[in-house]
PDB file of C-alpha atoms in Angstrom:
ATOM      1  CA  ILE D   1     -10.745 -12.879   3.823  1.00 95.00           C
ATOM      2  CA  GLU D   2      -7.956 -15.326   5.081  1.00 96.00           C
ATOM      3  CA  ARG D   3      -8.536 -17.631   2.301  1.00 96.00           C
ATOM      4  CA  ALA D   4      -8.466 -14.838  -0.388  1.00 95.00           C
ATOM      5  CA  ASP D   5      -5.392 -13.313  -2.332  1.00 95.00           C
ATOM      6  CA  ILE D   6      -7.610 -10.145  -3.078  1.00 96.00           C
ATOM      7  CA  ALA D   7     -10.543  -8.875  -1.262  1.00 96.00           C
ATOM      8  CA  VAL D   8     -13.403  -7.058  -2.980  1.00 96.00           C
ATOM      9  CA  ILE D   9     -15.002  -5.389  -0.409  1.00 95.00           C
ATOM     10  CA  VAL D  10     -18.758  -3.608  -1.325  1.00 96.00           C
ATOM     11  CA  LEU D  11     -19.414  -0.493   0.364  1.00 95.00           C
ATOM     12  CA  ASP D  12     -22.893   1.502  -0.026  1.00 95.00           C
ATOM     13  CA  ALA D  13     -22.110   4.593  -1.752  1.00 93.00           C
ATOM     14  CA  ASN D  14     -25.270   6.493  -0.529  1.00 91.00           C
ATOM     15  CA  GLU D  15     -24.795   5.486   3.173  1.00 92.00           C
ATOM     16  CA  GLY D  16     -21.071   6.209   3.199  1.00 90.00           C
ATOM     17  CA  ILE D  17     -18.393   4.701   4.849  1.00 93.00           C
ATOM     18  CA  THR D  18     -19.040   2.817   8.094  1.00 94.00           C
ATOM     19  CA  GLY D  19     -17.353   1.623  10.998  1.00 93.00           C
ATOM     20  CA  GLN D  20     -18.057  -1.920  10.004  1.00 95.00           C
ATOM     21  CA  ASP D  21     -16.470  -0.982   6.503  1.00 94.00           C
ATOM     22  CA  GLN D  22     -13.427   0.302   7.974  1.00 93.00           C
ATOM     23  CA  ALA D  23     -13.029  -2.970  10.293  1.00 94.00           C
ATOM     24  CA  ILE D  24     -13.292  -5.133   7.268  1.00 95.00           C
ATOM     25  CA  VAL D  25     -10.623  -3.250   5.373  1.00 93.00           C
ATOM     26  CA  GLY D  26      -8.618  -3.001   8.256  1.00 92.00           C
ATOM     27  CA  LYS D  27      -8.774  -6.897   8.528  1.00 95.00           C
ATOM     28  CA  ALA D  28      -7.962  -7.175   4.752  1.00 94.00           C
ATOM     29  CA  LEU D  29      -4.639  -4.938   5.635  1.00 91.00           C
ATOM     30  CA  GLU D  30      -3.760  -6.649   8.265  1.00 93.00           C
ATOM     31  CA  LEU D  31      -3.660  -9.979   6.481  1.00 95.00           C
ATOM     32  CA  ALA D  32      -1.890  -8.272   3.761  1.00 94.00           C
ATOM     33  CA  LYS D  33      -4.435  -8.887   0.963  1.00 95.00           C
ATOM     34  CA  GLY D  34      -4.903  -7.056  -2.320  1.00 95.00           C
ATOM     35  CA  ILE D  35      -8.211  -4.705  -1.847  1.00 95.00           C
ATOM     36  CA  ILE D  36     -10.534  -3.487  -4.280  1.00 95.00           C
ATOM     37  CA  LEU D  37     -12.930  -0.900  -3.099  1.00 94.00           C
ATOM     38  CA  VAL D  38     -16.426  -1.231  -4.620  1.00 96.00           C
ATOM     39  CA  PHE D  39     -18.865   1.790  -4.150  1.00 95.00           C
ATOM     40  CA  ASN D  40     -22.166   0.314  -5.257  1.00 96.00           C
ATOM     41  CA  LYS D  41     -25.157   2.402  -5.479  1.00 95.00           C
ATOM     42  CA  TRP D  42     -23.304   4.970  -7.223  1.00 93.00           C
ATOM     43  CA  ASP D  43     -26.596   5.717  -9.234  1.00 91.00           C
ATOM     44  CA  VAL D  44     -28.279   6.832  -6.255  1.00 92.00           C
ATOM     45  CA  VAL D  45     -25.878   9.280  -5.484  1.00 89.00           C
ATOM     46  CA  LEU D  46     -25.773  10.594  -8.953  1.00 87.00           C
ATOM     47  CA  GLY D  47     -29.332  10.701  -9.053  1.00 85.00           C
ATOM     48  CA  ARG D  48     -29.738  13.397  -6.033  1.00 81.00           C
ATOM     49  CA  LYS D  49     -30.772  16.928  -7.360  1.00 77.00           C
ATOM     50  CA  ASP D  50     -28.164  18.483  -5.651  1.00 74.00           C
ATOM     51  CA  VAL D  51     -25.404  16.872  -7.077  1.00 71.00           C
ATOM     52  CA  ALA D  52     -23.110  17.579 -10.480  1.00 70.00           C
ATOM     53  CA  SER D  53     -21.404  14.325 -11.441  1.00 67.00           C
ATOM     54  CA  GLN D  54     -17.797  15.661 -11.552  1.00 69.00           C
ATOM     55  CA  SER D  55     -17.806  17.213  -8.363  1.00 83.00           C
ATOM     56  CA  VAL D  56     -19.211  14.344  -6.252  1.00 86.00           C
ATOM     57  CA  THR D  57     -16.688  12.011  -7.697  1.00 85.00           C
ATOM     58  CA  ASP D  58     -13.817  14.500  -6.748  1.00 86.00           C
ATOM     59  CA  ASP D  59     -15.659  15.020  -3.371  1.00 87.00           C
ATOM     60  CA  TYR D  60     -16.169  11.290  -2.766  1.00 86.00           C
ATOM     61  CA  LEU D  61     -12.335  10.875  -3.551  1.00 87.00           C
ATOM     62  CA  ARG D  62     -11.382  13.216  -0.773  1.00 89.00           C
ATOM     63  CA  TYR D  63     -13.962  11.533   1.581  1.00 89.00           C
ATOM     64  CA  LEU D  64     -12.210   8.214   0.956  1.00 88.00           C
ATOM     65  CA  LYS D  65      -8.723   9.484   1.420  1.00 88.00           C
ATOM     66  CA  ALA D  66      -9.897  10.953   4.881  1.00 89.00           C
ATOM     67  CA  LYS D  67     -11.229   7.657   6.042  1.00 88.00           C
ATOM     68  CA  PHE D  68      -8.844   5.225   4.384  1.00 84.00           C
ATOM     69  CA  ASP D  69      -5.553   7.534   4.268  1.00 76.00           C
ATOM     70  CA  PHE D  70      -3.062   4.502   4.863  1.00 73.00           C
ATOM     71  CA  ILE D  71      -4.506   2.894   1.509  1.00 78.00           C
ATOM     72  CA  ASP D  72      -3.809   5.323  -1.109  1.00 79.00           C
ATOM     73  CA  TYR D  73      -2.715   2.738  -3.599  1.00 86.00           C
ATOM     74  CA  VAL D  74      -6.195   1.548  -3.930  1.00 88.00           C
ATOM     75  CA  THR D  75      -8.286   2.302  -6.823  1.00 82.00           C
ATOM     76  CA  PRO D  76     -11.804   2.899  -5.987  1.00 91.00           C
ATOM     77  CA  VAL D  77     -14.528   1.303  -8.396  1.00 94.00           C
ATOM     78  CA  PHE D  78     -18.035   3.248  -8.695  1.00 94.00           C
ATOM     79  CA  THR D  79     -20.560   1.001  -9.743  1.00 96.00           C
ATOM     80  CA  SER D  80     -24.476   0.468 -10.111  1.00 94.00           C
ATOM     81  CA  ALA D  81     -25.438  -3.121  -9.551  1.00 92.00           C
ATOM     82  CA  LYS D  82     -28.895  -1.846 -10.616  1.00 93.00           C
ATOM     83  CA  ASP D  83     -27.995  -1.052 -14.152  1.00 93.00           C
ATOM     84  CA  GLY D  84     -24.729  -2.969 -14.471  1.00 92.00           C
ATOM     85  CA  THR D  85     -22.456   0.136 -14.602  1.00 94.00           C
ATOM     86  CA  ARG D  86     -18.715  -0.679 -14.120  1.00 94.00           C
ATOM     87  CA  VAL D  87     -19.292  -3.959 -12.503  1.00 94.00           C
ATOM     88  CA  ASP D  88     -17.294  -5.758 -15.267  1.00 94.00           C
ATOM     89  CA  GLN D  89     -14.356  -3.762 -14.448  1.00 95.00           C
ATOM     90  CA  VAL D  90     -13.925  -5.702 -10.796  1.00 96.00           C
ATOM     91  CA  LEU D  91     -12.855  -8.847 -12.393  1.00 96.00           C
ATOM     92  CA  ASP D  92     -10.184  -6.874 -14.763  1.00 96.00           C
ATOM     93  CA  ILE D  93      -8.906  -4.979 -11.762  1.00 96.00           C
ATOM     94  CA  ALA D  94      -8.462  -8.281  -9.674  1.00 96.00           C
ATOM     95  CA  GLU D  95      -6.764  -9.867 -12.484  1.00 97.00           C
ATOM     96  CA  ALA D  96      -4.204  -6.612 -12.425  1.00 96.00           C
ATOM     97  CA  ILE D  97      -3.694  -6.973  -8.788  1.00 96.00           C
ATOM     98  CA  LYS D  98      -2.775 -10.803  -9.004  1.00 96.00           C
ATOM     99  CA  ALA D  99      -0.449  -9.580 -11.640  1.00 97.00           C
ATOM    100  CA  GLU D 100       1.171  -7.206  -9.212  1.00 96.00           C
ATOM    101  CA  ARG D 101       1.188  -9.133  -6.196  1.00 96.00           C
ATOM    102  CA  ALA D 102       2.957 -12.102  -8.203  1.00 97.00           C
ATOM    103  CA  LYS D 103       5.619  -9.158  -9.665  1.00 97.00           C
ATOM    104  CA  ARG D 104       9.141  -9.780  -9.071  1.00 97.00           C
ATOM    105  CA  VAL D 105      12.068  -7.096  -8.706  1.00 97.00           C
ATOM    106  CA  LYS D 106      15.494  -8.454  -9.305  1.00 97.00           C
ATOM    107  CA  THR D 107      18.114  -7.928  -6.587  1.00 97.00           C
ATOM    108  CA  ARG D 108      20.562  -5.983  -8.551  1.00 97.00           C
ATOM    109  CA  VAL D 109      17.788  -3.699  -9.912  1.00 98.00           C
ATOM    110  CA  PHE D 110      16.386  -3.344  -6.482  1.00 98.00           C
ATOM    111  CA  ASN D 111      19.726  -2.291  -4.609  1.00 97.00           C
ATOM    112  CA  ASP D 112      20.417   0.254  -7.459  1.00 97.00           C
ATOM    113  CA  PHE D 113      17.142   1.640  -6.480  1.00 97.00           C
ATOM    114  CA  ILE D 114      18.034   1.647  -2.915  1.00 97.00           C
ATOM    115  CA  GLU D 115      21.092   3.425  -3.434  1.00 96.00           C
ATOM    116  CA  GLN D 116      19.269   5.979  -5.530  1.00 96.00           C
ATOM    117  CA  ILE D 117      16.912   6.643  -2.886  1.00 95.00           C
ATOM    118  CA  VAL D 118      19.209   6.815   0.014  1.00 95.00           C
ATOM    119  CA  LEU D 119      21.258   9.516  -1.897  1.00 94.00           C
ATOM    120  CA  LYS D 120      18.033  11.590  -2.701  1.00 93.00           C
ATOM    121  CA  HIS D 121      16.646  11.098   1.177  1.00 94.00           C
ATOM    122  CA  PRO D 122      19.123   9.629   3.549  1.00 91.00           C
ATOM    123  CA  PRO D 123      17.819   7.885   6.250  1.00 90.00           C
ATOM    124  CA  SER D 124      17.045   9.798   9.442  1.00 79.00           C
ATOM    125  CA  GLY D 125      17.593   8.416  12.827  1.00 71.00           C
ATOM    126  CA  ASN D 126      15.862   8.863  16.202  1.00 66.00           C
ATOM    127  CA  ARG D 127      17.984  11.059  18.683  1.00 63.00           C
ATOM    128  CA  LYS D 128      18.981   8.197  21.191  1.00 63.00           C
ATOM    129  CA  SER D 129      20.725   6.214  18.258  1.00 61.00           C
ATOM    130  CA  HIS D 130      23.688   5.932  15.827  1.00 74.00           C
ATOM    131  CA  LYS D 131      23.401   6.993  12.093  1.00 84.00           C
ATOM    132  CA  PRO D 132      21.104   4.371  10.378  1.00 90.00           C
ATOM    133  CA  LYS D 133      22.834   2.807   7.529  1.00 92.00           C
ATOM    134  CA  ILE D 134      21.243   0.536   4.690  1.00 94.00           C
ATOM    135  CA  TYR D 135      23.678  -2.101   3.232  1.00 94.00           C
ATOM    136  CA  TYR D 136      21.642  -3.745   0.598  1.00 95.00           C
ATOM    137  CA  GLY D 137      18.013  -5.292   0.088  1.00 96.00           C
ATOM    138  CA  SER D 138      16.229  -7.874  -1.815  1.00 97.00           C
ATOM    139  CA  GLN D 139      12.440  -8.872  -2.568  1.00 97.00           C
ATOM    140  CA  VAL D 140      12.111 -12.305  -0.591  1.00 97.00           C
ATOM    141  CA  ASP D 141       8.505 -13.078  -1.322  1.00 97.00           C
ATOM    142  CA  ILE D 142       5.454 -12.454  -3.762  1.00 96.00           C
ATOM    143  CA  ASN D 143       1.725 -12.491  -2.756  1.00 95.00           C
ATOM    144  CA  PRO D 144       2.153 -10.229  -1.210  1.00 95.00           C
ATOM    145  CA  PRO D 145       5.276  -8.691  -2.329  1.00 97.00           C
ATOM    146  CA  LYS D 146       7.753  -8.595   0.593  1.00 97.00           C
ATOM    147  CA  PHE D 147      11.256  -6.750   0.644  1.00 98.00           C
ATOM    148  CA  LEU D 148      14.225  -7.493   3.224  1.00 97.00           C
ATOM    149  CA  ILE D 149      16.794  -4.696   3.558  1.00 97.00           C
ATOM    150  CA  SER D 150      19.730  -5.253   5.529  1.00 95.00           C
ATOM    151  CA  VAL D 151      20.614  -2.266   7.864  1.00 94.00           C
ATOM    152  CA  ASN D 152      23.235  -1.579  10.716  1.00 90.00           C
ATOM    153  CA  ASN D 153      20.039  -1.553  13.389  1.00 88.00           C
ATOM    154  CA  GLU D 154      16.523  -1.371  12.610  1.00 90.00           C
ATOM    155  CA  LYS D 155      15.984   0.494  15.859  1.00 87.00           C
ATOM    156  CA  HIS D 156      18.027   3.381  14.349  1.00 87.00           C
ATOM    157  CA  PHE D 157      15.631   4.246  11.804  1.00 89.00           C
ATOM    158  CA  HIS D 158      12.734   6.689  12.440  1.00 87.00           C
ATOM    159  CA  TYR D 159       9.561   4.930  12.164  1.00 87.00           C
ATOM    160  CA  SER D 160       8.454   7.052   9.157  1.00 90.00           C
ATOM    161  CA  TYR D 161      11.400   5.814   6.862  1.00 93.00           C
ATOM    162  CA  PRO D 162       9.733   2.188   5.896  1.00 94.00           C
ATOM    163  CA  ARG D 163       6.928   4.081   4.856  1.00 92.00           C
ATOM    164  CA  PHE D 164       8.928   6.484   2.760  1.00 94.00           C
ATOM    165  CA  ILE D 165      10.574   3.123   1.198  1.00 96.00           C
ATOM    166  CA  GLU D 166       7.359   1.437   0.388  1.00 95.00           C
ATOM    167  CA  ASN D 167       6.193   5.002  -1.392  1.00 94.00           C
ATOM    168  CA  GLN D 168       9.395   5.146  -3.386  1.00 96.00           C
ATOM    169  CA  ILE D 169       8.788   1.339  -4.441  1.00 97.00           C
ATOM    170  CA  ARG D 170       5.175   2.280  -5.313  1.00 95.00           C
ATOM    171  CA  GLN D 171       6.359   4.992  -7.459  1.00 94.00           C
ATOM    172  CA  TYR D 172       9.029   3.103  -9.363  1.00 96.00           C
ATOM    173  CA  PHE D 173       7.933  -0.495  -9.642  1.00 97.00           C
ATOM    174  CA  GLY D 174       4.003  -0.223  -9.210  1.00 93.00           C
ATOM    175  CA  PHE D 175       2.403  -2.696  -6.895  1.00 95.00           C
ATOM    176  CA  SER D 176      -1.094  -0.915  -7.136  1.00 92.00           C
ATOM    177  CA  GLY D 177      -3.940  -2.580  -5.305  1.00 93.00           C
ATOM    178  CA  THR D 178      -1.503  -4.545  -2.997  1.00 94.00           C
ATOM    179  CA  PRO D 179      -0.002  -4.166   0.110  1.00 93.00           C
ATOM    180  CA  VAL D 180       4.114  -3.880   0.043  1.00 95.00           C
ATOM    181  CA  VAL D 181       5.800  -5.365   3.246  1.00 96.00           C
ATOM    182  CA  ILE D 182       9.133  -3.615   4.105  1.00 96.00           C
ATOM    183  CA  GLU D 183      11.227  -5.451   6.775  1.00 96.00           C
ATOM    184  CA  LEU D 184      14.369  -3.683   8.094  1.00 95.00           C
ATOM    185  CA  LYS D 185      16.919  -6.419   9.377  1.00 95.00           C
ATOM    186  CA  GLY D 186      19.733  -5.308  11.593  1.00 90.00           C
ATOM    187  CA  ARG D 187      22.989  -7.153  11.782  1.00 80.00           C
ATOM    188  CA  GLU D 188      24.326  -9.125  14.567  1.00 68.00           C
ATOM    189  CA  SER D 189      27.303  -7.389  16.031  1.00 59.00           C
ATOM    190  CA  ILE D 190      30.322  -9.923  16.185  1.00 58.00           C
ATOM    191  CA  PHE D 191      31.132  -8.118  19.500  1.00 60.00           C
ATOM    192  CA  LYS D 192      28.148  -8.473  21.163  1.00 59.00           C
ATOM    193  CA  LYS D 193      28.755 -12.169  21.822  1.00 56.00           C
TER     194      LYS D 193
END
């Protein structure tokens, strides 16, 4: 996982998501890798007598969201190695994620975007701090995409606001299949010295 840009994690769809599966996905997330979740043995799941193919897919997607709610940007692939169903899609998805990880957003475009989301949903602070304020931001790295946002003080922001920014970035710019790193960087006051 450490040497990879994209981790293809193969899970047994018939067995379900295990604790070990969650640990491996957690490691890939910790290292900010692109992730493809491949659910193999989908033919066995669909072969059950009590299963309707469309409802089982919807049920499994709900189950997946409950187990991995923190990676809703990942698209699962339901495969069967036995008959080769959708196995060839894995490489296509990996190439698409590689392109997403290399994507750059121009600073001017990103600052216009930040201005719009702050107007739509101003940052809320915690009770013990001053009003949080965003000055500007830019994308400072790729693979994984990293955005640095200059603020008055990062401690003034509610913990959920960077997640809100990430969700808005995904909605507007994409970055599917890869973590997006958001760093709020506070300005050093000249009066503290």
